[in-house]
Each structure stands twice: as structure tokens, then as C-alpha cells.
CSV table of C-alpha atoms and ligand atoms in Angstrom, one decimal:
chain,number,residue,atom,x,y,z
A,1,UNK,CA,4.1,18.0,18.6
A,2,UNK,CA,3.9,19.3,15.4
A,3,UNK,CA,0.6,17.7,13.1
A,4,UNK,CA,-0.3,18.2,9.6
A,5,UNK,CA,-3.4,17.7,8.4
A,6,UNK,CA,-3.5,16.1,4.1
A,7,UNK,CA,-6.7,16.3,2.6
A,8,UNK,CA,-8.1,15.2,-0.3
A,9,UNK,CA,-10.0,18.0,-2.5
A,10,UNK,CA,-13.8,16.7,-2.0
A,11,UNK,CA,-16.0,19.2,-0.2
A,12,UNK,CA,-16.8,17.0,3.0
A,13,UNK,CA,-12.8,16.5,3.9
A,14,UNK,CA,-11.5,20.3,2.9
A,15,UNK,CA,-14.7,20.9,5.4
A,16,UNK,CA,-13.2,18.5,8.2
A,17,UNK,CA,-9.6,19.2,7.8
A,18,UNK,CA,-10.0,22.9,8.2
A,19,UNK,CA,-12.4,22.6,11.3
A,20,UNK,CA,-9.6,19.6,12.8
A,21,UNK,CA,-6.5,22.3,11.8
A,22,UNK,CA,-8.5,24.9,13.7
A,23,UNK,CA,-9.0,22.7,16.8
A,24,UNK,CA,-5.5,21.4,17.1
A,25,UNK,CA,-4.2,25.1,16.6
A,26,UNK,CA,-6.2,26.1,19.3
A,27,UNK,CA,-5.2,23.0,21.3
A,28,UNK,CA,-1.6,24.5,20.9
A,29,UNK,CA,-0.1,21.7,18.2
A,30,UNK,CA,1.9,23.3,15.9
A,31,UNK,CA,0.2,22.5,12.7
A,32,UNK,CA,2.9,22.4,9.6
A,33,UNK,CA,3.8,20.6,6.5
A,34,UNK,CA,7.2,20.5,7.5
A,35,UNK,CA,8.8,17.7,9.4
A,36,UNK,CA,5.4,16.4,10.9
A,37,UNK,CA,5.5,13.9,13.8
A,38,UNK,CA,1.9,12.8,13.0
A,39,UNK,CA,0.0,13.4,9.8
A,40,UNK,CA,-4.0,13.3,9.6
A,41,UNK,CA,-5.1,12.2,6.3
A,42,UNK,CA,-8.6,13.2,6.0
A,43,UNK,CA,-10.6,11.6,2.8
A,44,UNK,CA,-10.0,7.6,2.2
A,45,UNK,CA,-7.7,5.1,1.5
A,46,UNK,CA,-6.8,6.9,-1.5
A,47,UNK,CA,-5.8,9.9,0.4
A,48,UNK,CA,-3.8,7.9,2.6
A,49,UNK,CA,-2.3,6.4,0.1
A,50,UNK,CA,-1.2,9.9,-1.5
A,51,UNK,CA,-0.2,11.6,2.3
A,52,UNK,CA,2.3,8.2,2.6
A,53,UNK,CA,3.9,8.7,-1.0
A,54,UNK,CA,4.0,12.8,-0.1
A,55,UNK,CA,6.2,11.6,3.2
A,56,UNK,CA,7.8,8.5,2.0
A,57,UNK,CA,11.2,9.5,2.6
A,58,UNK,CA,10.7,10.0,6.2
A,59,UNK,CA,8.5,7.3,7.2
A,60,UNK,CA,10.5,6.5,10.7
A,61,UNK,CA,9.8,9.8,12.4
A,62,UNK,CA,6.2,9.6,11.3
A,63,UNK,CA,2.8,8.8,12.4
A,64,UNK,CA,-0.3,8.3,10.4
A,65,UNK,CA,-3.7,8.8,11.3
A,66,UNK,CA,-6.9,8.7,9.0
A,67,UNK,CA,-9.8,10.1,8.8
A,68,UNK,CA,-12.8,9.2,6.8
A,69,UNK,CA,-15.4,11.5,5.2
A,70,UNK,CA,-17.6,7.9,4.3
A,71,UNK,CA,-17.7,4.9,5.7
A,72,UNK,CA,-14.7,3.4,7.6
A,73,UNK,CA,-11.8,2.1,5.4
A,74,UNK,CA,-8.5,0.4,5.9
A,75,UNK,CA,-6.3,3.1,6.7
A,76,UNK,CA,-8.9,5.2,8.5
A,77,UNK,CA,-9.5,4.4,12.1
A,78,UNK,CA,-12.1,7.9,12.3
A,79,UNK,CA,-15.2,9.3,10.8
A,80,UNK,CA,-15.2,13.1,10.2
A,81,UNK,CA,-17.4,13.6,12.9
A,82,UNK,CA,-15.3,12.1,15.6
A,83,UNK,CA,-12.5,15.1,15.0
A,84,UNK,CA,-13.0,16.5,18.9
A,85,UNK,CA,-12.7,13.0,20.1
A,86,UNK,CA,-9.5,12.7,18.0
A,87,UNK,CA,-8.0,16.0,19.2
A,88,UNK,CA,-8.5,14.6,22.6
A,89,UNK,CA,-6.5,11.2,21.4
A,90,UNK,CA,-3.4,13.7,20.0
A,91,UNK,CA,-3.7,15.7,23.3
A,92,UNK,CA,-3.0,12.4,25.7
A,93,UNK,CA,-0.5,11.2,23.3
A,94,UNK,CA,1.8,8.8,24.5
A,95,UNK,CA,3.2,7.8,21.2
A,96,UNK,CA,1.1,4.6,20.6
A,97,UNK,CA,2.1,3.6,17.3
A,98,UNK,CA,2.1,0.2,15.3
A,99,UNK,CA,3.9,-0.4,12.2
A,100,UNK,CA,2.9,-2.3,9.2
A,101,UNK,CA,5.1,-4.0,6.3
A,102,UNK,CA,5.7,-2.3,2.9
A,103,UNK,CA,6.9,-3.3,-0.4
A,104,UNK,CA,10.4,-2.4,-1.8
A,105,UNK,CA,10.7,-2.0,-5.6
A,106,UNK,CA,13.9,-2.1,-7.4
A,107,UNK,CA,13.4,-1.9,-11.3
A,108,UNK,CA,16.4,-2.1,-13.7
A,109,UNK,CA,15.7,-0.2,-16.6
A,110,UNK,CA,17.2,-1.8,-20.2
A,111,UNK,CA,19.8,1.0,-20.5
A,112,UNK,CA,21.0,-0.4,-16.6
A,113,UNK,CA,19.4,2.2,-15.0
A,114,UNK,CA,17.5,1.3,-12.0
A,115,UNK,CA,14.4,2.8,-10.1
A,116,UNK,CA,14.1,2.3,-6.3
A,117,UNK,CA,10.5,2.3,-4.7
A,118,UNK,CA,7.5,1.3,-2.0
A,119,UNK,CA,4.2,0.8,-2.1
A,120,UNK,CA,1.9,0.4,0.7
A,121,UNK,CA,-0.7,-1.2,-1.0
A,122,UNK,CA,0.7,-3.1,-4.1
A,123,UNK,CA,3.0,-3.2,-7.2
A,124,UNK,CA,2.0,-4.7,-10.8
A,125,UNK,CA,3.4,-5.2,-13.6
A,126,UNK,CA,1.0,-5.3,-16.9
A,127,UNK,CA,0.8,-5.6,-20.3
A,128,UNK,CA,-2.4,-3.5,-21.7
A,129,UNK,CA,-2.3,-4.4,-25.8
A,130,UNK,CA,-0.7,-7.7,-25.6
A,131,UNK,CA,0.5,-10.5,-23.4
A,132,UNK,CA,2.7,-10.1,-20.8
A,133,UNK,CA,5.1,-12.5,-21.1
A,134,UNK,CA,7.8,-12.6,-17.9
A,135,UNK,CA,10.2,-15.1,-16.3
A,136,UNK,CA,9.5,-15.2,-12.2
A,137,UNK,CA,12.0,-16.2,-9.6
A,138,UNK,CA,12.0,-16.8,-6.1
A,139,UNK,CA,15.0,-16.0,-4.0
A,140,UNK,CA,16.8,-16.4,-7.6
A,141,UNK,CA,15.7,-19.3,-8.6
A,142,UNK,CA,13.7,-20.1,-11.5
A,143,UNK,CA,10.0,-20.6,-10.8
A,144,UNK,CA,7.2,-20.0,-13.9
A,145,UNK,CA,7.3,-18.2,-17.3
A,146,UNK,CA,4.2,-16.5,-16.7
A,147,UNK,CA,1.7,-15.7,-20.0
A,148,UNK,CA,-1.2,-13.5,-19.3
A,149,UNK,CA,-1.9,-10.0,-18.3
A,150,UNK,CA,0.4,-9.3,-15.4
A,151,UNK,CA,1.1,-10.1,-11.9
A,152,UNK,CA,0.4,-8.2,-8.6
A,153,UNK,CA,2.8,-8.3,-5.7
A,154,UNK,CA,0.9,-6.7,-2.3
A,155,UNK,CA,1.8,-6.0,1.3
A,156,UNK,CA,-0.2,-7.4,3.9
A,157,UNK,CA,-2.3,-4.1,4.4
A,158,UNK,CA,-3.0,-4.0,0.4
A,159,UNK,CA,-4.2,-7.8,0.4
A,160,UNK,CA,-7.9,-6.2,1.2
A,161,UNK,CA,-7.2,-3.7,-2.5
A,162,UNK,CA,-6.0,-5.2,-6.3
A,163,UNK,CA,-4.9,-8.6,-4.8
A,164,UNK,CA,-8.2,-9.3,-3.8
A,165,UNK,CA,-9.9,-8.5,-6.9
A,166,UNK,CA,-7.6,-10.7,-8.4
A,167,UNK,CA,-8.8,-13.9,-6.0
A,168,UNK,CA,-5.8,-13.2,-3.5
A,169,UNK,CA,-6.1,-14.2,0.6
A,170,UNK,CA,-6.6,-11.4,2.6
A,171,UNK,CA,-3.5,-11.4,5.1
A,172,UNK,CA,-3.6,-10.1,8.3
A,173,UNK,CA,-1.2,-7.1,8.7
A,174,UNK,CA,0.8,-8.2,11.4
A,175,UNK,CA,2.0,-11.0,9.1
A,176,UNK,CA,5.3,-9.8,7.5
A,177,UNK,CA,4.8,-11.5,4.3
A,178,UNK,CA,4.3,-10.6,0.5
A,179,UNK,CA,1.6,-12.0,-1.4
A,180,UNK,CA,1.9,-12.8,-5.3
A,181,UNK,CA,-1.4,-12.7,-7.3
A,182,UNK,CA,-1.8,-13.7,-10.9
A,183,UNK,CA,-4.2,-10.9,-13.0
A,184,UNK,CA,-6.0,-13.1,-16.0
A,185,UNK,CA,-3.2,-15.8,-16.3
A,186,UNK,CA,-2.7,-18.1,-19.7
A,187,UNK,CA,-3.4,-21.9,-18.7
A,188,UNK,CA,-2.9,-24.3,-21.1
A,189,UNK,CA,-1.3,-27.4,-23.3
A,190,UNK,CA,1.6,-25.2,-23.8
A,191,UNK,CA,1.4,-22.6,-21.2
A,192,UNK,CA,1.5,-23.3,-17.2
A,193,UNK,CA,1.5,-21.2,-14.1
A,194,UNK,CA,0.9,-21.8,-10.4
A,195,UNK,CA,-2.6,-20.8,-10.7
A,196,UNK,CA,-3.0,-19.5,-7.6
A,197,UNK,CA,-1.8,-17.0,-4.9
A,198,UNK,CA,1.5,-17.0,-3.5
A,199,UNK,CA,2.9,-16.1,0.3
A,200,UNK,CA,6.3,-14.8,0.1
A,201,UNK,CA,8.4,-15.3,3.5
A,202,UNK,CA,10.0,-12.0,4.9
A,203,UNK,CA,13.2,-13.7,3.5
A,204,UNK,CA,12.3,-14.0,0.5
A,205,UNK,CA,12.2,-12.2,-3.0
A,206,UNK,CA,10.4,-12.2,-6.3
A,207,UNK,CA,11.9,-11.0,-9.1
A,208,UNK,CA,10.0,-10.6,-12.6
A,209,UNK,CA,12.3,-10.8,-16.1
A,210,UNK,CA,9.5,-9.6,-18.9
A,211,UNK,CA,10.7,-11.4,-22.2
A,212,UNK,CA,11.2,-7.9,-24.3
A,213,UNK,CA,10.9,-5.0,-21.8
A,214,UNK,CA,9.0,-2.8,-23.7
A,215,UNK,CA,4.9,-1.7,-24.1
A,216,UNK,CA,4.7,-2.9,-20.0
A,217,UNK,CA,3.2,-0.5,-17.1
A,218,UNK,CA,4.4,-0.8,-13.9
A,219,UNK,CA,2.3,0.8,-10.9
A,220,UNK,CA,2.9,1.3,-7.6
A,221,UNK,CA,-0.2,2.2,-5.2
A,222,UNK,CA,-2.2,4.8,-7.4
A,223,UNK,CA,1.0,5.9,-9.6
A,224,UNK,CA,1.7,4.1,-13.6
A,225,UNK,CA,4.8,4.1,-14.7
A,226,UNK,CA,5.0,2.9,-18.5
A,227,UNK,CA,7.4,5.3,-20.5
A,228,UNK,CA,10.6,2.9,-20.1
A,229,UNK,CA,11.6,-0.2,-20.7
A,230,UNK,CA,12.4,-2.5,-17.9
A,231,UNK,CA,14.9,-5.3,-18.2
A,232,UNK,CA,13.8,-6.6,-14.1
A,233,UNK,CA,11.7,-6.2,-11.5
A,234,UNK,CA,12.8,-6.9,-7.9
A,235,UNK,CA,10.1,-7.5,-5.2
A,236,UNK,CA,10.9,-7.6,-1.1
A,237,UNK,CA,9.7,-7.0,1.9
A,238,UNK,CA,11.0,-3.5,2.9
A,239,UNK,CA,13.4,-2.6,5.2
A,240,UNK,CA,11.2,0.6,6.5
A,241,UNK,CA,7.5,0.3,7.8
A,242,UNK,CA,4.7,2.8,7.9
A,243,UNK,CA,3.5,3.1,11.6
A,244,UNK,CA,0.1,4.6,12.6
A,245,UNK,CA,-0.4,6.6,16.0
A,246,UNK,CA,-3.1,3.8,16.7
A,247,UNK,CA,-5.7,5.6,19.8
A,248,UNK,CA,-7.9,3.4,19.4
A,249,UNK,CA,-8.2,0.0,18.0
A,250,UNK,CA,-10.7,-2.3,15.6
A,251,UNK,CA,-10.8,-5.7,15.3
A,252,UNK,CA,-8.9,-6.3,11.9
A,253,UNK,CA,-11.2,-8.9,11.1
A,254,UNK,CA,-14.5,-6.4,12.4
A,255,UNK,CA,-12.4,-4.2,9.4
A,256,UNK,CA,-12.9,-6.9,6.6
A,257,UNK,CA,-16.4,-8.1,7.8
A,258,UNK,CA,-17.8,-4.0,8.0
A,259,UNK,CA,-16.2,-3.4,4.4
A,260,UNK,CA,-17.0,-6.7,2.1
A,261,UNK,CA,-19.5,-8.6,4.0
A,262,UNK,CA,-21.6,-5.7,5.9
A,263,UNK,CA,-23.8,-8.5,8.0
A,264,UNK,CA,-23.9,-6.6,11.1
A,265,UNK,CA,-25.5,-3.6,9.9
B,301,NAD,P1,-9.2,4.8,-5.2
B,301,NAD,O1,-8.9,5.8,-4.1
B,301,NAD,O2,-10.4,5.0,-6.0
B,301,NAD,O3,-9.1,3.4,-4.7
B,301,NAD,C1,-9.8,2.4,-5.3
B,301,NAD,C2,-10.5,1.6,-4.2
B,301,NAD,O4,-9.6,0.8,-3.5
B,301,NAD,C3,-11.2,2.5,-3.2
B,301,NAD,O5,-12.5,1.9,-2.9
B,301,NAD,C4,-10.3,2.4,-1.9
B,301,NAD,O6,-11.0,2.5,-0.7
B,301,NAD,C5,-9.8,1.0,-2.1
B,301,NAD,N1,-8.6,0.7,-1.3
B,301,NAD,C6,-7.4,1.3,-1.4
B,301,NAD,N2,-6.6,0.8,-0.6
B,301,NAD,C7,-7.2,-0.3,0.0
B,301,NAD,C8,-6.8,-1.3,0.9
B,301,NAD,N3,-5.6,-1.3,1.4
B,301,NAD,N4,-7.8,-2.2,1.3
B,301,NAD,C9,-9.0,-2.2,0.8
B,301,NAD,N5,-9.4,-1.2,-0.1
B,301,NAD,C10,-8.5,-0.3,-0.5
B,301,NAD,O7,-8.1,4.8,-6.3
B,301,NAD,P2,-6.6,5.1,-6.1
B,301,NAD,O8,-6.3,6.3,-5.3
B,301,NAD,O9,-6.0,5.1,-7.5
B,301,NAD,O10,-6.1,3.8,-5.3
B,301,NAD,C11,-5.2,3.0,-5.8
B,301,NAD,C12,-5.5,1.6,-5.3
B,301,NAD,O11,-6.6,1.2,-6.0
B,301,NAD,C13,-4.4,0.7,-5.7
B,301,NAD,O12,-3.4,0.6,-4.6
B,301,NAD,C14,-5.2,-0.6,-5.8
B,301,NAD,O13,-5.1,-1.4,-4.7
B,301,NAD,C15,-6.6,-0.2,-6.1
B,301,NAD,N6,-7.0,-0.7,-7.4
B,301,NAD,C16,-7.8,-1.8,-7.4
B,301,NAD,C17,-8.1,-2.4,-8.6
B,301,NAD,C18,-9.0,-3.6,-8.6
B,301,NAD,O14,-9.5,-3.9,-7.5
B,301,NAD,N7,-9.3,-4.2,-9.8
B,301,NAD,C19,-7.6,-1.9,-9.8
B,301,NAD,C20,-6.7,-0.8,-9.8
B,301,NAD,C21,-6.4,-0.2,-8.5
């Protein structure tokens, strides 16, 4: 099996992820950047986040694992001092995976160009100086002209990142839907909008029409993307997933609760 381990720069995870390279060499795994069959994130979320962008065109022959240098977080099933334990895992694999829904992106640029993207967490598309003023469909028909600062469109694994903040549900992950939040929306005499989140079906599509393409920033997971001027944005459950070797397994909800609500500790 051939593993390679991503690492974020902090001290703690360059620490861990040479000591977990050195174990799985000497555990015989071939331990390369090329063509991986699992790659070991170690860091957070946001490292995760990086290591699926680095190997997003080859998401069907891989698996993810994380590893966190802090507390537990949504992509990271281990704690940096669990890497024997996890060695152990890779050593009895048996190819335990489970995959998880991701976003597609298709932007048409105003010259007709077009973009074509996913995001594991989320997509938005803002307006920083000035209202964002776009038309929304769903499934091509006319919904909302939304006024405000922008909207967020999230998989079910980034409902627990920006949608929340923005007074989204938290979905399960093994739902196959797309959630739609609203990010400081204009409500008033003249200017309406749902007001609320929105479940997409895995059917479905959103597609976002901004009323003069220019000044908006687009971002996808950690990335911004606000140097062109976009005529459409085109939102759908993608046709890929991202699948994690799963060794062992936590309560999603236990997940939520350990993150936000911290009772049990
Ligand atoms: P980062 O690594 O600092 O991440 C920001 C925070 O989001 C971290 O605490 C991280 O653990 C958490 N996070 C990331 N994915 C998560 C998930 N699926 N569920 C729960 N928490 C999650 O910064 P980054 O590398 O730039 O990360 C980009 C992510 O930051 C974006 O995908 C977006 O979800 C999030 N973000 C959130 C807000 C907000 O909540 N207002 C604003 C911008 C970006």
C-alpha cells in the first residue's frame, strides 16, 4: 500500500508526521507523494481541507485519514498520540472506506469562459464593498433576487463550518443533499428573500446570476477567487465523493456535541 503523510507546517504535526512516516516505513508501506492509496493529513480540518484540494483530481483511488495535533475535529478521527494505534489500523487494512458528498462548481466567466470546481466544505459567493445583488434559481427556475452580502452553498460535511455561522442546520453526512445559507441578507418593503436555510435534493441545482458580475469573490473551501468577473454560478451535488479509510468510528452526533457543546467533559 503505498501512504503519504500531508502535514501542516506547525511544530506539533511536522513532529507527528515524521515519527508516523518513520513507523509506516518501517512497517514496510511505501510512503510517497505519488499516486497514494491512503493519505494521512496530520494538523486540522484545515489541513484536510488543503491534502483534499492537493489530490482532488484523483479522489476515487483515494483514502483519507486525519490526524489531529488539538482536539478532535471533523475530518480527523485521531489524536497525534494515537499514531502506533493507527499504524496498526493501516497494517489490518481491509479497505474500510466511506464516502461523503462534495460540491461541484461551474462558474461562467463574462467573456464565456467557464471554471469547473469542488469544495468539500462550502462555496460563497460575496460582495465585500457593496451589496451583492444576484438572481437565484432552482433547477432553472426563478426563485429570489437576493440583496445582501452573499450566499453560502455547503456539503453535508461543511454544514458544521461557514454555514453554521451563518444560522445553517447541521446535516448529517450521510444525507446527499446541499444546503443554501443566506450571509447578512436585505429584508424589507422593497427587498425579500427566503430568510432562511435551504435543503437542496441530490437532484437538484442552484444557480446564482449576480446583476453586474464584477467587484464579487468567490471562495471555495480556504481558496478566494475575485480577479474575474462572473456572469453565473452553478451549484450541484457532485458526481465524485471523498471517501475516508474509516478504522474506527464516532458517533457523528458525539462529533457535534464534543466540538460546540463540550457537556461531557
Ligand atoms: P481554518 O483552518 O482556520 O478553519 C477555520 C475553522 O473552521 C477552524 O476552526 C476549522 O477547524 C473549522 N472547520 C473547517 N472545516 C470544518 C468543518 N467541516 N466542520 C467544522 N469546522 C470546520 O481556515 P481555513 O483553512 O481557511 O478553512 C477554511 C474554512 O473556514 C472554510 O471552508 C469555512 O468553512 C471556514 N470559514 C468559516 C467562516 C465563519 O464561520 N464565519 C468564515 C470563513 C471561513
Amino acid at each position: 500500500m503505498r501512504v503519504w503523510v500531508f502535514s501542516n507546517s506547525g511544530q506539533a504535526s511536522t513532529t507527528a508526521a515524521h515519527a508516523l512516516s518513520k513507523k509506516l516505513k518501517a512497517a514496510g508501506f511505501t510512503v510517497n507523494p505519488a499516486r497514494p492509496d491512503v493519505v494521512i493529513t496530520v494538523g486540522g480540518d484545515g489541513t484536510l481541507l488543503s491534502a483534499f484540494h492537493r489530490y482532488n483530481a484523483a479522489l476515487d483511488k483515494i483514502r483519507f485519514v486525519g490526524v489531529h495535533t488539538g482536539h478532535l475535529g471533523f475530518y480527523t478521527d485521531w489524536r497525534d498520540f494515537e499514531i502506533d494505534d493507527l499504524v496498526e489500523a493501516l497494517k489490518n487494512d481491509h479497505g474500510e472506506k466511506i464516502g461523503y458528498p462534495l460540491l461541484d462548481i461551474k462558474v461562467t466567466y463574462m467573456d464565456d469562459t467557464t471554471g469547473h470546481y469542488v469544495a468539500l466544505n462550502e462555496s460563497t459567493l460575496k460582495r465585500a464593498t457593496s451589496t451583492m445583488k444576484a438572481d437565484m434559481y432552482v433547477k432553472d427556475n426563478f426563485f429570489e433576487s437576493f440583496r445582501g452580502d452573499g450566499l453560502c452553498v455547503c456539503t453535508p460535511t461543511g454544514s458544521t463550518a461557514y454555514s453554521k455561522s451563518n444560522g445553517g442546520a447541521v446535516l448529517h453526512p450521510r444525507l446527499r443533499a446541499l444546503q443554501v445559507t443566506e450571509i447578512a441578507s436585505i429584508n424589507n418593503r422593497v427587498y425579500r428573500t427566503l430568510s432562511a436555510p435551504m435543503i437542496i435534493a441530490p437532484d437538484e441545482w442552484v444557480i446564482l446570476r449576480p446583476e453586474d458580475g464584477v467587484n464579487y469573490v468567490m471562495t471555495i473551501d480556504q481558496f478566494n477567487m475575485s480577479d474575474r468577473p462572473i456572469k453565473e454560478v452553478r451549484y450541484k451535488i457532485a458526481d465524485e465523493q471523498i471517501y475516508f479509510a474509516r478504522y474506527k468510528h464516532m458517533h457523528f452526533w458525539d462529533r457535534v456535541e464534543d466540538a460546540f457543546i463540550g457537556a461531557k467533559h
